[in-house]
Amino acid sequence: MTTALVWFRRDLRLHDNEALREAAAADRLLPVYVVDPREYGTRPYGGTASFRFEKTGPHRVRFRCEALSDLRASLRERDSDLVVREGRPEEVLPDLARAVDADEVTMHTWPAPEERAVEARVNARLRDRGVAVRRFWGHTLYHVNDLPTAYTEIPDTYTPFRKSVERDASVRDPLGTPSLPPLPGVVRDGSDRSGDDRSDRSGDDGAVRPGDVPTPATLLADDGAIDVAQSPDPHGRGVLSFRGGESAALARVRSYLWDDDRLREYKETRNGLLGEGYSSKLSPWLNEGCLSPRYVHREVQRYEDERVKNESTYWLVFELRWRDFFQFQVAKHRGQFFSRPGIRERDDIDWRDDDRAFERWARGETGIPFVDANVRELNETGFMSNRGRQNVASFCANDLRLDWRRGAAYFETKLVDYDPCSNYGNWAYIAGVGNDSRDRSFDVLGQARKYDPDAAYVTHWLPELDPLPPEYAHEPWRMSDAEQAEHGVELGVDYPEPMVDPDLDLDYSENR
Ligand code: FAD
């Protein structure tokens, strides 16, 4: 009789989950999730006391709690359960492994330093206790072992990486959902919820209790944050109400590709700003692991067979390759990827440390409407379009010259789809310290005029600018006093004065 424990991390799904599938070959299986307190609460950034940030903000906390509830429900439907514990995985997992007499623990592995550090401690403790550990790579399109070269040898720029995988690698088929063996006998069945389901300790009978799935209120510290978590988009202005979990992830794939048939025009619409259909919006599910990129890939292939194969279908996979690229870059460069000089070791940039400027940027009060509208969308909903992220990040890093890692840490708090590799990778890229040696500054005003020509987006998020014609909604500082009076929008009262001189500072060539 063999017993396995599967440790769920950012792989909150049953489909295409190799750690689960391998563990399911045992006679008995204990699925576990550990709520690690180190992932919540505020902390100083980079060891500096001056700036503290919330590690996981309300939007992602809510999403994760929903994903856990969904995973538990799916496991219970299969006569299994999700045992949930709060604590450090390196302490919790060996205890649980002992309680159920586990022979082995399976888990997925990720390349970012914090995740690796936890994993290393877990491995060491389990092995000390004679429990076998098996780790799997499962969050990218291409398996790390299928890359044309070792990950340590991959190019540092995207195009050669993309060309090499397109030419010399293939995407594995997604694994199906396995049938699950029973829980170890000492686990009290989670379907009996009449009793003391709250206790996460072993009971007098020696049973392992399922424990509670956390709620946003238990994971977030201050009251304001809890409000947002419970009502993610209080004004209903967001592009989509992102609901956590594998069920919602599969439903989103279904609606975007099949029901709404949006994939056929993805390449033309992907730079949009308003509405759910301009891009796939799959990122939150991909990053919490509710959705496997290989599953998405297979669905795109099926769509190409059954509906249409065109540039748009290629381009969605092209973007998933960007996601892969940053994962493998972090695997290659480790901690240096997150350092201020970055992988290009740039020590020639004079980064500023200006709290007041940073706060204006983070509150969406820079006085540059295209930046402010995007930041307010992020703050309110946890999401921002790719076009928005590029401009907001460029304004922070290139126009304000604020330490790019502080902006990235702010995104880390707020984004519902935060991923360390994609987030810090894109920020470093735009800040000029990452995977591209070209100037990646964005002409924010030019971008605003191009991508929001009628100012529908800025006025959606900045209703105070609604009375203005589009050219003034993007550049309200151009109004004379008389025009401000005429439109009922007074600069410095109804909307901030710009914090930089737009004519001098926002004049860069356009990018990607
Ligand atoms: P789609 O346009 O539908 O793309 C499909 C998928 O491809 C996305 O879900 C995503 O997984 C992947 N993808 C697309 N563009 C990129 C990219 N540039 N880099 C990596 N993967 C990409 N994406 C995250 O998933 N998490 C982050 O924390 C994150 N932070 C970012 C920070 C900055 C400063 C910038 C410029 C971009 C960031 N991105 C991040 C990438 C991109 O903006 C989002 O993946 C995308 O907007 C998510 O929306 P979507 O799912 O509709 O994307």
Coordinates of C-alpha atoms and ligand atoms in Angstrom, one line a residue:
M1 CA 0.0 0.0 0.0
T2 CA 1.7 3.3 -1.1
T3 CA 0.7 6.7 0.0
A4 CA 1.5 10.0 -1.9
L5 CA 1.0 13.6 -0.9
V6 CA 0.6 16.1 -3.7
W7 CA 1.5 19.7 -2.8
F8 CA -0.6 22.2 -4.8
R9 CA 1.1 25.5 -5.3
R10 CA 0.5 27.8 -8.3
D11 CA -1.0 24.8 -10.1
L12 CA -4.6 24.9 -8.9
R13 CA -6.0 22.6 -11.5
L14 CA -6.8 18.9 -12.2
H15 CA -6.1 19.0 -15.9
D16 CA -2.6 18.7 -17.3
N17 CA -1.1 18.5 -13.8
E18 CA 1.8 16.1 -13.8
A19 CA 2.5 16.3 -10.1
L20 CA -1.1 15.3 -9.4
R21 CA -1.1 12.6 -12.1
E22 CA 2.0 11.0 -10.9
A23 CA 0.9 11.1 -7.3
A24 CA -2.5 9.6 -8.3
A25 CA -0.7 6.3 -9.2
A26 CA -0.3 5.6 -5.5
D27 CA -2.9 3.6 -3.6
R28 CA -3.8 6.5 -1.4
L29 CA -3.5 10.2 -2.1
L30 CA -3.5 13.3 0.1
P31 CA -3.9 16.6 -1.8
V32 CA -2.6 19.6 0.2
Y33 CA -2.4 23.3 -0.1
V34 CA -0.4 25.4 2.4
V35 CA -1.2 29.1 3.0
D36 CA 2.3 30.4 3.5
P37 CA 2.1 33.6 5.7
R38 CA 5.3 34.9 4.0
E39 CA 3.2 35.5 0.9
Y40 CA 0.9 38.0 2.7
G41 CA 1.2 41.2 4.6
T42 CA 3.4 44.1 4.0
R43 CA 7.2 44.1 3.8
P44 CA 10.0 46.5 3.0
Y45 CA 11.1 46.4 -0.6
G46 CA 14.7 45.2 -1.2
G47 CA 15.6 45.6 2.5
T48 CA 14.9 49.4 2.4
A49 CA 12.7 50.6 5.2
S50 CA 11.4 53.6 3.2
F51 CA 9.1 51.6 1.0
R52 CA 6.9 48.9 2.2
F53 CA 4.6 47.0 -0.1
E54 CA 1.9 44.4 0.2
K55 CA 3.1 41.1 -1.1
T56 CA -0.2 39.9 -2.4
G57 CA -2.9 42.5 -2.7
P58 CA -6.7 42.1 -2.5
H59 CA -7.4 41.3 -6.1
R60 CA -5.1 38.3 -6.3
V61 CA -6.0 37.2 -2.8
R62 CA -9.7 37.0 -3.7
F63 CA -8.9 35.2 -6.9
R64 CA -6.7 32.7 -5.1
C65 CA -9.3 32.0 -2.5
E66 CA -11.9 31.3 -5.2
A67 CA -9.4 29.1 -7.0
L68 CA -8.9 27.1 -3.8
S69 CA -12.6 26.7 -3.2
D70 CA -13.1 25.5 -6.8
L71 CA -10.2 23.0 -6.5
R72 CA -11.6 21.6 -3.3
A73 CA -15.0 21.3 -4.8
S74 CA -13.6 19.4 -7.8
L75 CA -11.6 17.1 -5.6
R76 CA -14.6 16.4 -3.4
E77 CA -16.7 15.6 -6.5
R78 CA -14.1 12.8 -7.0
D79 CA -14.4 11.5 -3.5
S80 CA -11.1 13.2 -2.6
D81 CA -10.5 16.5 -0.8
L82 CA -8.1 19.4 -0.4
V83 CA -6.4 19.6 2.9
V84 CA -5.6 23.2 3.7
R85 CA -3.1 24.4 6.3
E86 CA -1.7 27.7 7.3
G87 CA 2.0 27.8 8.0
R88 CA 5.4 27.4 6.4
P89 CA 5.4 24.5 3.9
E90 CA 8.7 23.2 5.1
E91 CA 7.1 22.7 8.5
V92 CA 3.6 21.7 7.5
L93 CA 4.3 19.2 4.8
P94 CA 6.7 16.9 6.8
D95 CA 4.1 16.8 9.6
L96 CA 1.3 15.9 7.2
A97 CA 3.5 13.4 5.4
R98 CA 4.2 11.7 8.8
A99 CA 0.5 11.8 9.8
V100 CA -0.6 9.9 6.7
D101 CA 2.6 7.9 6.5
A102 CA 3.4 9.2 3.0
D103 CA 6.0 7.5 0.9
E104 CA 6.5 10.4 -1.4
V105 CA 5.5 14.0 -2.1
T106 CA 5.1 15.4 -5.6
M107 CA 5.1 19.0 -6.5
H108 CA 5.6 21.5 -9.3
T109 CA 8.7 23.6 -9.5
W110 CA 9.1 27.3 -10.6
P111 CA 12.2 29.3 -11.4
A112 CA 11.8 32.4 -9.3
P113 CA 14.1 32.7 -6.3
E114 CA 11.5 32.9 -3.6
E115 CA 9.6 29.9 -4.9
R116 CA 12.8 28.0 -5.3
A117 CA 14.0 28.8 -1.8
V118 CA 10.8 27.5 -0.2
E119 CA 10.9 24.4 -2.3
A120 CA 14.6 23.7 -1.4
R121 CA 13.7 23.8 2.3
V122 CA 10.7 21.6 1.8
N123 CA 12.8 19.1 -0.1
A124 CA 15.5 19.1 2.5
R125 CA 13.1 18.5 5.4
L126 CA 11.2 15.8 3.7
R127 CA 14.3 13.9 2.6
D128 CA 15.7 14.2 6.1
R129 CA 12.6 12.3 7.2
G130 CA 13.0 9.6 4.5
V131 CA 10.1 10.8 2.3
A132 CA 10.8 10.7 -1.4
V133 CA 10.3 14.0 -3.3
R134 CA 9.5 14.3 -7.0
R135 CA 9.4 17.6 -8.7
F136 CA 7.8 18.5 -12.1
W137 CA 8.0 21.4 -14.5
G138 CA 4.6 22.2 -15.7
H139 CA 3.7 25.8 -16.1
T140 CA 5.1 26.7 -19.6
L141 CA 4.2 25.9 -23.1
Y142 CA 7.5 24.1 -23.8
H143 CA 8.8 21.8 -21.2
V144 CA 12.2 22.9 -20.0
N145 CA 13.6 19.5 -21.1
D146 CA 12.3 20.0 -24.6
L147 CA 14.1 23.3 -25.3
P148 CA 16.5 23.1 -28.2
T149 CA 19.4 24.1 -25.9
A150 CA 19.8 23.8 -22.1
Y151 CA 17.9 26.7 -20.5
T152 CA 21.3 28.1 -19.3
E153 CA 22.2 28.6 -23.0
I154 CA 19.0 30.3 -24.3
P155 CA 19.5 33.6 -26.1
D156 CA 18.8 36.7 -24.0
T157 CA 16.6 38.3 -26.7
Y158 CA 13.2 37.1 -27.6
T159 CA 13.3 36.7 -31.4
P160 CA 16.1 34.1 -31.6
F161 CA 14.5 32.2 -28.7
R162 CA 11.2 32.2 -30.5
K163 CA 12.7 31.1 -33.8
S164 CA 14.6 28.3 -32.1
V165 CA 11.6 26.9 -30.3
E166 CA 9.4 27.3 -33.4
R167 CA 11.9 25.4 -35.4
D168 CA 13.3 22.8 -33.0
A169 CA 10.9 22.2 -30.2
S170 CA 7.3 20.9 -29.9
V171 CA 4.6 21.4 -27.3
R172 CA 3.6 18.3 -25.4
D173 CA 0.0 17.2 -25.4
P174 CA -1.8 18.2 -22.2
L175 CA -2.4 15.4 -19.7
G176 CA -5.9 14.5 -18.9
T177 CA -7.4 14.6 -15.4
P178 CA -6.5 11.4 -13.6
S179 CA -8.9 9.3 -11.6
L180 CA -7.9 9.7 -8.0
P181 CA -7.2 7.1 -5.4
P182 CA -8.9 7.4 -2.0
L183 CA -7.7 9.6 0.8
P184 CA -5.5 8.0 3.3
G185 CA -7.6 6.3 6.0
V186 CA -6.7 8.8 8.7
V187 CA -8.2 11.7 6.7
R188 CA -11.7 12.7 7.8
D189 CA -13.9 12.8 4.7
G190 CA -14.4 16.5 3.7
S191 CA -17.9 15.7 2.5
D192 CA -19.0 15.5 6.1
R193 CA -19.1 19.2 6.8
S194 CA -21.6 19.0 9.7
G195 CA -18.8 18.6 12.3
D196 CA -15.8 20.7 13.2
D197 CA -14.5 21.3 9.7
R198 CA -12.7 24.4 11.1
S199 CA -10.1 22.5 12.9
D200 CA -7.0 21.9 10.9
R201 CA -5.3 19.8 13.5
S202 CA -5.5 16.1 13.9
G203 CA -8.4 15.3 16.1
D204 CA -8.6 13.1 19.2
D205 CA -9.2 10.2 16.8
G206 CA -5.9 11.0 15.1
A207 CA -7.8 12.0 12.0
V208 CA -6.4 14.7 9.6
R209 CA -9.0 17.4 9.2
P210 CA -9.5 19.1 5.8
G211 CA -9.1 22.6 7.3
D212 CA -10.6 25.8 6.0
V213 CA -10.0 27.4 2.6
P214 CA -8.9 30.9 3.6
T215 CA -11.1 33.9 2.9
P216 CA -9.8 37.3 1.7
A217 CA -10.7 38.7 5.2
T218 CA -8.3 36.2 6.8
L219 CA -5.4 37.0 4.5
L220 CA -5.6 40.7 4.2
A221 CA -4.7 43.1 7.0
D222 CA -6.5 46.4 6.6
D223 CA -10.3 47.0 6.3
G224 CA -10.0 48.9 3.0
A225 CA -8.3 46.0 1.4
I226 CA -11.0 43.6 2.5
D227 CA -13.7 45.8 1.0
V228 CA -12.0 45.6 -2.4
A229 CA -11.4 41.9 -2.1
Q230 CA -15.1 41.2 -1.4
S231 CA -16.2 43.5 -4.2
P232 CA -13.5 43.3 -6.7
D233 CA -14.9 45.9 -9.1
P234 CA -17.3 48.0 -7.1
H235 CA -18.4 50.1 -10.0
G236 CA -18.6 47.3 -12.5
R237 CA -16.2 49.1 -14.9
G238 CA -13.6 46.4 -15.3
V239 CA -13.0 44.4 -18.5
L240 CA -14.1 41.1 -16.9
S241 CA -15.0 39.9 -13.4
F242 CA -12.1 37.5 -13.0
R243 CA -13.3 34.6 -11.0
G244 CA -10.6 32.3 -9.6
G245 CA -10.5 28.6 -10.4
E246 CA -10.1 25.9 -13.0
S247 CA -13.9 25.9 -13.8
A248 CA -13.9 29.6 -14.6
A249 CA -10.6 29.2 -16.5
L250 CA -12.0 26.5 -18.8
A251 CA -15.2 28.6 -19.2
R252 CA -13.1 31.6 -20.3
V253 CA -11.3 29.5 -22.9
R254 CA -14.6 28.3 -24.2
S255 CA -16.2 31.7 -24.4
Y256 CA -13.2 33.6 -25.9
L257 CA -12.4 31.0 -28.5
W258 CA -15.6 29.2 -29.2
D259 CA -18.8 31.0 -28.1
D260 CA -17.7 34.5 -28.9
D261 CA -15.3 33.5 -31.7
R262 CA -12.8 36.2 -30.9
L263 CA -9.6 34.4 -31.6
R264 CA -9.9 34.9 -35.3
E265 CA -9.3 38.7 -34.8
Y266 CA -6.9 38.6 -31.9
K267 CA -4.0 40.2 -33.7
E268 CA -6.1 43.2 -34.8
T269 CA -7.8 43.7 -31.4
R270 CA -5.1 42.8 -28.9
N271 CA -4.0 46.4 -28.4
G272 CA -7.5 47.3 -27.1
L273 CA -8.3 48.9 -23.8
L274 CA -12.0 48.5 -23.2
G275 CA -14.2 45.4 -23.0
E276 CA -13.6 41.7 -22.5
G277 CA -13.0 40.6 -26.0
Y278 CA -10.0 42.6 -27.2
S279 CA -7.6 40.0 -25.8
S280 CA -7.9 36.5 -24.2
K281 CA -7.7 37.7 -20.5
L282 CA -6.3 34.2 -19.7
S283 CA -3.3 35.5 -17.7
P284 CA -4.8 35.3 -14.1
W285 CA -5.7 31.7 -14.6
L286 CA -2.5 30.8 -16.3
N287 CA -0.5 32.4 -13.4
E288 CA -2.4 30.8 -10.5
G289 CA -2.1 27.6 -12.4
C290 CA -5.9 27.1 -12.9
L291 CA -5.1 26.8 -16.6
S292 CA -2.3 25.0 -18.4
P293 CA -0.8 26.8 -21.4
R294 CA -0.5 23.4 -23.2
Y295 CA -4.3 23.1 -22.9
V296 CA -4.7 26.5 -24.4
H297 CA -2.3 25.5 -27.2
R298 CA -4.3 22.4 -28.0
E299 CA -7.5 24.4 -28.1
V300 CA -5.9 26.9 -30.5
Q301 CA -4.9 24.0 -32.7
R302 CA -8.4 22.6 -32.6
Y303 CA -9.8 26.1 -33.4
E304 CA -7.4 26.2 -36.4
D305 CA -8.7 22.8 -37.6
E306 CA -12.4 23.6 -37.0
R307 CA -12.7 27.3 -37.6
V308 CA -9.8 29.3 -39.0
K309 CA -6.0 29.3 -39.0
N310 CA -4.6 32.8 -39.5
E311 CA -2.2 35.4 -38.1
S312 CA -4.3 35.8 -35.0
T313 CA -4.3 32.2 -34.1
Y314 CA -0.5 32.2 -34.5
W315 CA -0.2 35.4 -32.5
L316 CA -1.9 34.1 -29.3
V317 CA 0.7 31.3 -29.2
F318 CA 3.4 33.9 -30.0
E319 CA 2.4 35.7 -26.9
L320 CA 2.5 32.5 -24.8
R321 CA 6.0 32.1 -26.1
W322 CA 6.8 35.5 -24.6
R323 CA 5.5 34.1 -21.3
D324 CA 7.8 31.1 -21.7
F325 CA 10.8 33.3 -22.6
F326 CA 10.6 35.2 -19.3
Q327 CA 10.2 31.9 -17.3
F328 CA 13.4 30.5 -18.9
Q329 CA 15.2 33.8 -18.5
V330 CA 14.6 33.7 -14.8
A331 CA 15.7 30.1 -14.7
K332 CA 18.9 31.2 -16.4
H333 CA 19.7 34.5 -14.6
R334 CA 18.2 33.8 -11.2
G335 CA 18.4 36.7 -8.8
Q336 CA 20.2 39.0 -11.2
F337 CA 17.1 39.2 -13.2
F338 CA 15.4 41.1 -10.3
S339 CA 18.4 43.4 -9.5
R340 CA 18.3 47.1 -10.3
P341 CA 21.2 46.9 -12.9
G342 CA 19.4 43.9 -14.3
I343 CA 21.0 41.2 -16.5
R344 CA 22.6 44.0 -18.6
E345 CA 24.4 45.2 -15.5
R346 CA 23.5 48.8 -16.2
D347 CA 25.0 51.0 -13.5
D348 CA 24.8 54.2 -15.7
I349 CA 21.2 55.0 -14.9
D350 CA 20.5 57.5 -12.2
W351 CA 17.4 56.1 -10.6
R352 CA 15.5 58.5 -8.4
D353 CA 14.0 57.8 -5.0
D354 CA 11.1 60.3 -4.8
D355 CA 8.3 59.1 -2.6
R356 CA 6.0 61.9 -3.5
A357 CA 6.4 61.3 -7.3
F358 CA 5.9 57.6 -6.7
E359 CA 2.7 58.1 -4.8
R360 CA 1.2 60.3 -7.4
W361 CA 2.0 57.7 -10.0
A362 CA 0.6 54.9 -7.9
R363 CA -2.6 56.7 -7.1
G364 CA -3.2 57.6 -10.8
E365 CA -2.7 61.3 -10.1
T366 CA 0.1 62.2 -12.5
G367 CA -1.9 64.6 -14.5
I368 CA -1.3 62.6 -17.6
P369 CA -4.7 61.1 -18.3
F370 CA -3.6 58.0 -20.2
V371 CA -1.3 57.0 -17.4
D372 CA -3.8 57.8 -14.7
A373 CA -6.7 56.0 -16.3
N374 CA -4.6 52.8 -16.6
V375 CA -3.4 53.0 -13.0
R376 CA -6.9 53.6 -11.7
E377 CA -8.1 50.5 -13.7
L378 CA -5.3 48.5 -12.1
N379 CA -6.1 49.8 -8.6
E380 CA -9.8 49.2 -8.9
T381 CA -9.8 45.8 -10.7
G382 CA -6.3 44.3 -10.6
F383 CA -6.1 44.2 -14.4
M384 CA -4.6 46.5 -17.0
S385 CA -4.2 45.9 -20.7
N386 CA -0.8 45.1 -22.1
R387 CA -0.7 48.5 -23.9
G388 CA -1.6 50.2 -20.6
R389 CA 1.2 48.3 -18.7
Q390 CA 3.8 49.3 -21.3
N391 CA 2.9 53.0 -21.0
V392 CA 2.5 53.1 -17.3
A393 CA 5.7 51.3 -16.7
S394 CA 7.6 53.4 -19.2
F395 CA 6.3 56.6 -17.6
C396 CA 7.4 55.4 -14.2
A397 CA 10.9 54.2 -15.3
N398 CA 11.8 56.4 -18.2
D399 CA 9.9 59.7 -17.7
L400 CA 10.0 59.9 -13.9
R401 CA 13.2 57.7 -13.7
L402 CA 11.9 56.1 -10.5
D403 CA 13.6 52.9 -9.6
W404 CA 11.9 50.4 -11.9
R405 CA 11.8 47.7 -9.2
R406 CA 9.5 49.9 -7.1
G407 CA 7.0 50.2 -9.9
A408 CA 7.3 46.4 -10.5
A409 CA 6.7 45.8 -6.8
Y410 CA 3.6 48.0 -7.0
F411 CA 2.3 45.8 -9.9
E412 CA 3.2 42.8 -7.8
T413 CA 0.8 43.9 -5.1
K414 CA -2.0 44.9 -7.4
L415 CA -2.1 42.6 -10.4
V416 CA -4.6 39.8 -10.4
D417 CA -2.4 38.0 -12.9
Y418 CA 1.0 38.8 -11.2
D419 CA 3.8 36.4 -12.2
P420 CA 7.3 37.2 -11.0
C421 CA 9.0 36.3 -14.3
S422 CA 6.5 38.1 -16.6
N423 CA 6.2 41.1 -14.4
Y424 CA 9.8 41.8 -13.5
G425 CA 10.8 40.7 -17.0
N426 CA 8.6 43.2 -18.8
W427 CA 9.5 46.0 -16.4
A428 CA 13.2 45.4 -16.8
Y429 CA 12.8 45.3 -20.6
I430 CA 11.0 48.6 -20.6
A431 CA 13.4 50.2 -18.1
G432 CA 16.3 49.3 -20.4
V433 CA 18.0 46.8 -18.0
G434 CA 16.5 43.6 -19.4
N435 CA 16.2 41.5 -22.5
D436 CA 16.7 44.2 -25.1
S437 CA 19.4 46.7 -25.7
R438 CA 17.2 49.1 -27.6
D439 CA 15.5 52.2 -26.1
R440 CA 12.2 51.0 -24.9
S441 CA 10.7 54.3 -23.8
F442 CA 7.1 54.9 -24.9
D443 CA 5.7 58.2 -26.3
V444 CA 2.8 58.1 -23.9
L445 CA 0.9 61.0 -25.5
G446 CA 1.4 59.6 -29.0
Q447 CA 0.2 56.2 -27.7
A448 CA -2.8 57.7 -26.1
R449 CA -3.9 59.4 -29.3
K450 CA -3.2 56.3 -31.4
Y451 CA -4.9 53.7 -29.1
D452 CA -7.6 55.8 -27.6
P453 CA -8.4 58.3 -30.4
D454 CA -11.8 59.3 -29.1
A455 CA -10.7 59.3 -25.4
A456 CA -13.3 56.7 -24.6
Y457 CA -10.9 54.8 -22.4
V458 CA -9.6 57.8 -20.4
T459 CA -13.0 59.1 -19.7
H460 CA -14.2 55.6 -18.7
W461 CA -11.7 55.6 -15.9
L462 CA -11.5 59.4 -15.4
P463 CA -15.2 60.5 -15.6
E464 CA -14.1 64.0 -14.4
L465 CA -12.7 64.5 -17.9
D466 CA -15.9 63.4 -19.6
P467 CA -17.0 66.9 -20.6
L468 CA -13.9 67.4 -22.6
P469 CA -13.4 66.9 -26.3
P470 CA -10.9 64.0 -27.0
E471 CA -7.8 66.2 -27.6
Y472 CA -8.3 67.9 -24.3
A473 CA -9.2 64.7 -22.5
H474 CA -5.8 63.5 -23.4
E475 CA -4.0 66.8 -22.8
P476 CA -6.1 68.9 -20.5
W477 CA -3.2 71.3 -19.8
R478 CA -3.6 72.7 -23.3
M479 CA -6.9 74.3 -22.2
S480 CA -6.9 78.0 -21.6
D481 CA -8.6 79.3 -18.4
A482 CA -11.6 80.3 -20.5
E483 CA -11.9 76.8 -21.9
Q484 CA -11.6 75.2 -18.5
A485 CA -14.5 77.4 -17.4
E486 CA -16.4 76.6 -20.5
H487 CA -16.1 72.8 -20.0
G488 CA -16.3 72.9 -16.2
V489 CA -13.0 71.2 -15.7
E490 CA -10.5 73.2 -13.6
L491 CA -6.9 71.9 -13.6
G492 CA -5.5 71.5 -10.2
V493 CA -9.1 71.3 -8.8
D494 CA -11.0 68.7 -10.8
Y495 CA -8.0 67.0 -12.3
P496 CA -4.3 67.3 -11.4
E497 CA -1.8 69.5 -13.2
P498 CA 0.8 67.3 -15.0
M499 CA 3.7 66.4 -12.8
V500 CA 6.2 66.7 -15.6
D501 CA 6.3 69.1 -18.5
P502 CA 4.5 67.0 -21.1
D503 CA 6.1 68.8 -24.1
L504 CA 9.6 68.4 -22.8
D505 CA 9.5 65.0 -21.2
L506 CA 7.1 62.9 -23.1
D507 CA 8.8 62.9 -26.4
Y508 CA 10.1 59.5 -27.3
S509 CA 10.0 57.3 -30.3
E510 CA 7.3 54.7 -30.5
N511 CA 7.9 51.1 -29.8
R512 CA 6.4 47.6 -30.3
Ligands
FAD1 P1 -3.3 38.2 -24.3 O1 -2.9 39.3 -25.2 O2 -4.5 37.5 -24.6 O3 -2.0 37.2 -24.4 C1 -2.2 35.8 -24.1 C2 -1.2 35.4 -23.0 O4 0.1 35.5 -23.5 C3 -1.3 36.2 -21.8 O5 -2.4 35.7 -21.0 C4 0.0 36.0 -21.2 O6 0.1 34.7 -20.5 C5 0.9 35.9 -22.4 N1 1.5 37.2 -22.6 C6 1.1 38.2 -23.5 N2 1.9 39.2 -23.5 C7 3.0 38.9 -22.7 C8 4.2 39.5 -22.3 N3 4.5 40.7 -22.7 N4 5.0 38.9 -21.4 C9 4.6 37.7 -20.9 N5 3.5 37.0 -21.2 C10 2.7 37.6 -22.1 N6 1.7 39.2 -17.7 C11 1.4 38.4 -16.7 O7 0.9 37.3 -17.0 N7 1.8 38.7 -15.4 C12 2.4 39.8 -15.1 O8 2.7 40.0 -13.9 C13 2.7 40.8 -16.1 N8 3.2 41.9 -15.8 C14 3.5 42.8 -16.8 C15 4.1 44.0 -16.5 C16 4.4 44.9 -17.5 C17 5.1 46.2 -17.2 C18 4.1 44.6 -18.9 C19 4.4 45.6 -20.0 C20 3.5 43.4 -19.2 C21 3.2 42.5 -18.2 N9 2.5 41.3 -18.5 C22 2.3 40.4 -17.4 C23 2.3 40.9 -19.8 C24 0.9 41.2 -20.5 O9 0.7 42.6 -20.3 C25 -0.2 40.4 -19.9 O10 0.2 39.0 -19.9 C26 -1.5 40.6 -20.7 O11 -1.8 41.9 -20.7 C27 -2.6 39.7 -20.1 O12 -3.8 39.9 -20.8 P2 -4.3 38.7 -21.7 O13 -4.3 37.4 -21.0 O14 -5.6 39.2 -22.2 O15 -3.2 38.7 -22.8

